[in-house]
mmCIF file of C-alpha atoms in Angstrom:
data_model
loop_
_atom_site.group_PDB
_atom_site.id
_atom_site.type_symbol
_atom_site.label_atom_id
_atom_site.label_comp_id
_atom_site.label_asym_id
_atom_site.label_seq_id
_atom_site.Cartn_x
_atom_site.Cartn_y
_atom_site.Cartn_z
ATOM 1 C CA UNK A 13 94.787 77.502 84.470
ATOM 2 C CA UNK A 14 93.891 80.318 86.458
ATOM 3 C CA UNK A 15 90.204 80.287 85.856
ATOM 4 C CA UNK A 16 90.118 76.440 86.686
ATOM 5 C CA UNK A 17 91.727 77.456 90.083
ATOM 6 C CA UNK A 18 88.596 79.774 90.887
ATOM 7 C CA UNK A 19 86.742 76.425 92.910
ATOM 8 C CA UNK A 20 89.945 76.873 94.881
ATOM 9 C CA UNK A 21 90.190 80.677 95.627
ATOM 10 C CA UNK A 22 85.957 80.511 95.912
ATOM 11 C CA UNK A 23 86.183 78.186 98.713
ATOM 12 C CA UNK A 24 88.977 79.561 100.222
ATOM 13 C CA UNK A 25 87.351 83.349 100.156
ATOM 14 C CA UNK A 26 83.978 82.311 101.675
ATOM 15 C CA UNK A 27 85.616 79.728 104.174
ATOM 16 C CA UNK A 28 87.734 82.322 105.721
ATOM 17 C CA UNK A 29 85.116 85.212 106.291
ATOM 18 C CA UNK A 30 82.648 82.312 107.657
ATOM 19 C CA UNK A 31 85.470 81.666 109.732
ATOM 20 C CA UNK A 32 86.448 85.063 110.920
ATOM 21 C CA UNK A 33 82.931 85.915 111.184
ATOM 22 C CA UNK A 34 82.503 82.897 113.458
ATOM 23 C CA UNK A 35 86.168 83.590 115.804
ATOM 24 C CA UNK A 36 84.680 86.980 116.309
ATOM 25 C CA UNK A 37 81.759 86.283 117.193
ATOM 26 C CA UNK A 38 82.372 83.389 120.257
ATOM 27 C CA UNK A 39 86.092 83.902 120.563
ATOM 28 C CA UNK A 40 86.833 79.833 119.727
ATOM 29 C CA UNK A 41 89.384 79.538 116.825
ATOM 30 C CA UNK A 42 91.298 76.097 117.462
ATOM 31 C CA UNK A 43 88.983 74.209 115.686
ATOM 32 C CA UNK A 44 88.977 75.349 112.813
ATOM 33 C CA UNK A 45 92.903 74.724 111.605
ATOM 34 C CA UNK A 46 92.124 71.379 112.737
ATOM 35 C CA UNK A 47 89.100 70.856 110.178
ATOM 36 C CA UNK A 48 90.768 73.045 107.656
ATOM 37 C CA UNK A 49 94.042 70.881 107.779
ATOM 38 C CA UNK A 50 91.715 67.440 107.407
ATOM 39 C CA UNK A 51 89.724 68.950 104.679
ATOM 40 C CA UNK A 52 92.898 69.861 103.010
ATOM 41 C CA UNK A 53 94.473 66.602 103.367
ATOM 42 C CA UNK A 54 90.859 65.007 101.922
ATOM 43 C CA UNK A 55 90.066 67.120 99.480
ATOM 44 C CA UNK A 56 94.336 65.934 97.869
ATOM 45 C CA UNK A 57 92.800 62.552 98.389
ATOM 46 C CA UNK A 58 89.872 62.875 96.366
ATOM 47 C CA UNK A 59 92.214 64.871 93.841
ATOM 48 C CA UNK A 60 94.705 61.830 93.744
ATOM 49 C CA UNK A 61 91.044 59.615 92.733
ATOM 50 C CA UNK A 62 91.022 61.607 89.111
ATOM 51 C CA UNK A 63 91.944 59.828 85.658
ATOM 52 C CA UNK A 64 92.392 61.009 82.226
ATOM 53 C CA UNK A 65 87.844 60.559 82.056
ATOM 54 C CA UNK A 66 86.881 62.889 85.012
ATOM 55 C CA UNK A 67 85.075 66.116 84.574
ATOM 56 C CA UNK A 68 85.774 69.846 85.579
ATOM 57 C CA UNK A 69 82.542 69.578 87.677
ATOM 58 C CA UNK A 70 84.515 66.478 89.372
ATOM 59 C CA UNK A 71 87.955 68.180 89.764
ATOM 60 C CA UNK A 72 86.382 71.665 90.731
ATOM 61 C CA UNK A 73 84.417 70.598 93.497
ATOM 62 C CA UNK A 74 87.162 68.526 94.981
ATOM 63 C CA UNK A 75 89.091 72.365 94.755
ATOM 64 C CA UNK A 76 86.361 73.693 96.570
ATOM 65 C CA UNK A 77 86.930 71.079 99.524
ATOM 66 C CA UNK A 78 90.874 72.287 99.374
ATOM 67 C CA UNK A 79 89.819 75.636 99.287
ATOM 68 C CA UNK A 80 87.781 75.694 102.239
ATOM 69 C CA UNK A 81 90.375 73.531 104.120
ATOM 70 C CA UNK A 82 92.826 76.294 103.199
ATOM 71 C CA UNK A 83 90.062 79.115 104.346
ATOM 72 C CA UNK A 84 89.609 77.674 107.631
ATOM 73 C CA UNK A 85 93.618 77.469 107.722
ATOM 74 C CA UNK A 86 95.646 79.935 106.916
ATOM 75 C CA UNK A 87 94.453 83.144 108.376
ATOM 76 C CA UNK A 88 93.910 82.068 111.798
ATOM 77 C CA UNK A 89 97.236 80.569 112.269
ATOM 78 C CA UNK A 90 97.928 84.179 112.099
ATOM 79 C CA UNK A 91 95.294 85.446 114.365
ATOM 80 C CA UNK A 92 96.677 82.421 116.725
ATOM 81 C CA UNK A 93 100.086 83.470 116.436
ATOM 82 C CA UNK A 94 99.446 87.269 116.848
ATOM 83 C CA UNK A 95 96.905 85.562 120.093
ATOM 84 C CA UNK A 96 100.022 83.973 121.684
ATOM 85 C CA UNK A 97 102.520 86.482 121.321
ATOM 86 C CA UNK A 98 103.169 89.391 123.916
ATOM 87 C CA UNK A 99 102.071 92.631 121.934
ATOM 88 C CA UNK A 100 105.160 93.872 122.096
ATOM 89 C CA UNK A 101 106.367 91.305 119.148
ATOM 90 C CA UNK A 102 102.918 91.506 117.322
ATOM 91 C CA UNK A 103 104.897 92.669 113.993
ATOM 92 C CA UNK A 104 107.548 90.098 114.180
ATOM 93 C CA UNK A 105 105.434 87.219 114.644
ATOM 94 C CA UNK A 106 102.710 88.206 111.731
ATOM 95 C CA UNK A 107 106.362 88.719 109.569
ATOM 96 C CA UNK A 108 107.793 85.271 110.986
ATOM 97 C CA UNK A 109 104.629 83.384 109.930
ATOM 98 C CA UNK A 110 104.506 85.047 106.512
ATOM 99 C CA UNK A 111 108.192 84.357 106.014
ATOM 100 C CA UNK A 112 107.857 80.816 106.609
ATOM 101 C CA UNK A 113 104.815 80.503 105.034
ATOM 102 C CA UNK A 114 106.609 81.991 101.588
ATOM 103 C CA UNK A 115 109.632 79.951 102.436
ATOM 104 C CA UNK A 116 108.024 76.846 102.771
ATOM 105 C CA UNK A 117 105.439 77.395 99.532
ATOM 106 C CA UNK A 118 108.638 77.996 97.274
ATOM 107 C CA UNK A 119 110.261 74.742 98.780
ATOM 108 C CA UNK A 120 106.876 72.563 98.379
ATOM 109 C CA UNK A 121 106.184 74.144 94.678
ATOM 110 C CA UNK A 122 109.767 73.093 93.594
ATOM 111 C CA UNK A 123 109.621 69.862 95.486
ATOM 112 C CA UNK A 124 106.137 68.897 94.249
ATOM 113 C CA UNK A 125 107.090 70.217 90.866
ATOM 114 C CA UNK A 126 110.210 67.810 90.695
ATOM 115 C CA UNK A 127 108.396 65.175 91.423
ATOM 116 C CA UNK A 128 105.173 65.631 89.084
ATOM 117 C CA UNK A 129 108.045 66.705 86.194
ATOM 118 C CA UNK A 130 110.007 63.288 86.604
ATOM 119 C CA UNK A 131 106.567 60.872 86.655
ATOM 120 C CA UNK A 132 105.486 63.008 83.462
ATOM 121 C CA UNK A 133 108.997 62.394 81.582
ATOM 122 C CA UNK A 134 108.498 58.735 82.238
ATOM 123 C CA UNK A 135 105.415 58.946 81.052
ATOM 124 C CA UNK A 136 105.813 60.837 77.992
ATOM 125 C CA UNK A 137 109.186 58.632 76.790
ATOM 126 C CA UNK A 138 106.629 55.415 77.295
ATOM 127 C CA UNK A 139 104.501 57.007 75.350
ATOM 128 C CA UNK A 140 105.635 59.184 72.510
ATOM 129 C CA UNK A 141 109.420 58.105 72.952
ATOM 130 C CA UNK A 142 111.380 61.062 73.951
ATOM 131 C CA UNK A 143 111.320 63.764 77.636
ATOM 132 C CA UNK A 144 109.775 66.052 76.685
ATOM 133 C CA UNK A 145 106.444 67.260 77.782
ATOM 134 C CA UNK A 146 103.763 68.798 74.774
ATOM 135 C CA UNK A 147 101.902 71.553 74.617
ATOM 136 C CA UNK A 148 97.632 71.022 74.224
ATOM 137 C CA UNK A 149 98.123 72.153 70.491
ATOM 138 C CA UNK A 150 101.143 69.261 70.129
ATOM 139 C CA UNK A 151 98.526 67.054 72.309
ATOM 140 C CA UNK A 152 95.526 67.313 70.219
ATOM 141 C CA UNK A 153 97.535 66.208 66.983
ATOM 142 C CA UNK A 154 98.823 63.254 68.464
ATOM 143 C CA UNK A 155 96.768 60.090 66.937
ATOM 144 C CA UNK A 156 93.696 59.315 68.954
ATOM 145 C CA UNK A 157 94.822 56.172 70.647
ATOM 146 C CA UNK A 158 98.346 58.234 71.567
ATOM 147 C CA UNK A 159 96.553 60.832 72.615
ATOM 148 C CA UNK A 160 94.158 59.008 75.117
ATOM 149 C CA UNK A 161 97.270 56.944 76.723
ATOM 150 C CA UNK A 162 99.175 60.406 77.158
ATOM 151 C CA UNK A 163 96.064 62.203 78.734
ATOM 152 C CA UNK A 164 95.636 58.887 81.265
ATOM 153 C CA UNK A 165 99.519 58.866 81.897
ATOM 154 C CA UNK A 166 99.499 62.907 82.495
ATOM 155 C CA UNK A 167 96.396 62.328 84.851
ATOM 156 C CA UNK A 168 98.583 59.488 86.685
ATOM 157 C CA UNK A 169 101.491 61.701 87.138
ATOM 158 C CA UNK A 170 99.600 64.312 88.615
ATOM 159 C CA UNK A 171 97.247 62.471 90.646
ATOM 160 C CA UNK A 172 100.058 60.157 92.207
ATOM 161 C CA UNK A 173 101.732 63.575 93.262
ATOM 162 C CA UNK A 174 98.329 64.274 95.016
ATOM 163 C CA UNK A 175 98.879 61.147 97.012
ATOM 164 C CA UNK A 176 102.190 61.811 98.063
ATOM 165 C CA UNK A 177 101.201 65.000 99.792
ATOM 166 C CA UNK A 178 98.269 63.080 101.918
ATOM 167 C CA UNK A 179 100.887 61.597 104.753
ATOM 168 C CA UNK A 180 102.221 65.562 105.300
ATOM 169 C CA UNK A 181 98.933 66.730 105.246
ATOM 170 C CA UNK A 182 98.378 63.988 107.820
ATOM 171 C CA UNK A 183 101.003 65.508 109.761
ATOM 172 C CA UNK A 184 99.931 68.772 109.499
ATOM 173 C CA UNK A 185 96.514 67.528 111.164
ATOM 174 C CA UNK A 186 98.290 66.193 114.284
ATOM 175 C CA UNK A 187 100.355 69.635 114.601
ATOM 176 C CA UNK A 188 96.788 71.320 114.533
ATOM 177 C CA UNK A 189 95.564 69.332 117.008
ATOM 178 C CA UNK A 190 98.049 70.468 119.035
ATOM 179 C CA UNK A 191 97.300 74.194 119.268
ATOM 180 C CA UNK A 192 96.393 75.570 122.390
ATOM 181 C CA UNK A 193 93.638 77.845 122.486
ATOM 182 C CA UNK A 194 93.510 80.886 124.659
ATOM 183 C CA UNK A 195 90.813 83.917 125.298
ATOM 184 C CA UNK A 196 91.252 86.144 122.454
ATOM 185 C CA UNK A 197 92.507 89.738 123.123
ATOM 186 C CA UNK A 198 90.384 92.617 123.663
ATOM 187 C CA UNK A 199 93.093 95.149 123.250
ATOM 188 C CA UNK A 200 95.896 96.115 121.763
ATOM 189 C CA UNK A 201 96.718 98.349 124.381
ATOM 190 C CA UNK A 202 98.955 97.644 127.394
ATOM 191 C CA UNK A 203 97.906 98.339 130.611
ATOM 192 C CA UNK A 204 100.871 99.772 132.851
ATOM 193 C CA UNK A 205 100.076 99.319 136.627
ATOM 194 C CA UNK A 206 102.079 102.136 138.840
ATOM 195 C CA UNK A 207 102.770 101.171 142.390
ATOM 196 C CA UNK A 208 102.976 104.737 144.679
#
């Protein structure tokens, strides 16, 4: 699993530094949560389009879309954050955003989780007759027609879970379109004016 997430992590990787490179270079950084939060919520929807037939080429490069939506994302709601904030509460603002951001991964993993687990169970009890999920080695020696209706109904599961994440995705392109942009800092340093 890990080495079919590398699409992901690739697009993510070179979408970020493009990203950063870009922010640095003409100080401009709302658009890109906005694009990164669409291409996140299109690259689920092309995810939720997979069946049982589709390739790795197919499912990778709809990663890569994800990936790069999540690139153009994630780090500069930090730098926007850290932007906003008087310097004074630099550290607690990069914390907050981390903490929420862990918070609110560990809530959508077990929430998305729950929900891909129950469509499986259904799936696998129409299929094979009992809850429980198999293993690719329990998979491989079901009978070929058995097999072929569990990989389709596995696909289903997870692909309708892909769906049901485009409508907060959708959300979470509205909320980016709300960010205000303003000049990026120069500085870390305050300036102190003295009156004599």
């Amino acid at each position: 699993s890990g080495l079919l997430l590398v699409p992901l992590m690739f697009g993510m990787v070179v979408s970020s530094t493009f990203a950063g490179a870009l922010v640095t270079r003409t100080g401009r950084y709302r658009i890109f949560p906005v694009i990164g939060t669409a291409l996140i919520t299109l690259g689920l929807g092309l995810l939720g389009t997979l069946d049982g037939s589709s390739t790795r080429l197919e499912s990778g490069a709809y990663m890569v879309v994800v990936g790069v939506g999540m690139g153009f994302t994630m780090q500069i709601i930090v730098m926007a954050t850290q932007n906003e904030v008087p310097r004074t509460d630099l550290g607690i603002a990069t914390s907050a955003v981390n903490f929420f951001r862990s918070i609110g991964g560990s809530i959508g993993v077990a929430l998305v989780g729950a929900i891909f687990s129950s469509r499986l169970a259904g799936t696998v009890r129409e299929v094979i007759g009992s809850g429980g999920a198999l293993d690719p080695g329990e998979v491989q020696q079901l009978p070929p027609g058995t097999r072929a209706r569990y990989v389709e109904g596995f696909a289903d599961a997870l692909t309708s879970t892909f769906w049901l994440l485009v409508p907060v995705l959708a959300v979470a392109v509205g909320l980016a379109l709300l960010l205000r942009e303003r000049p990026l800092r120069t500085s870390n340093h305050e300036v102190h004016v003295v009156e004599v």
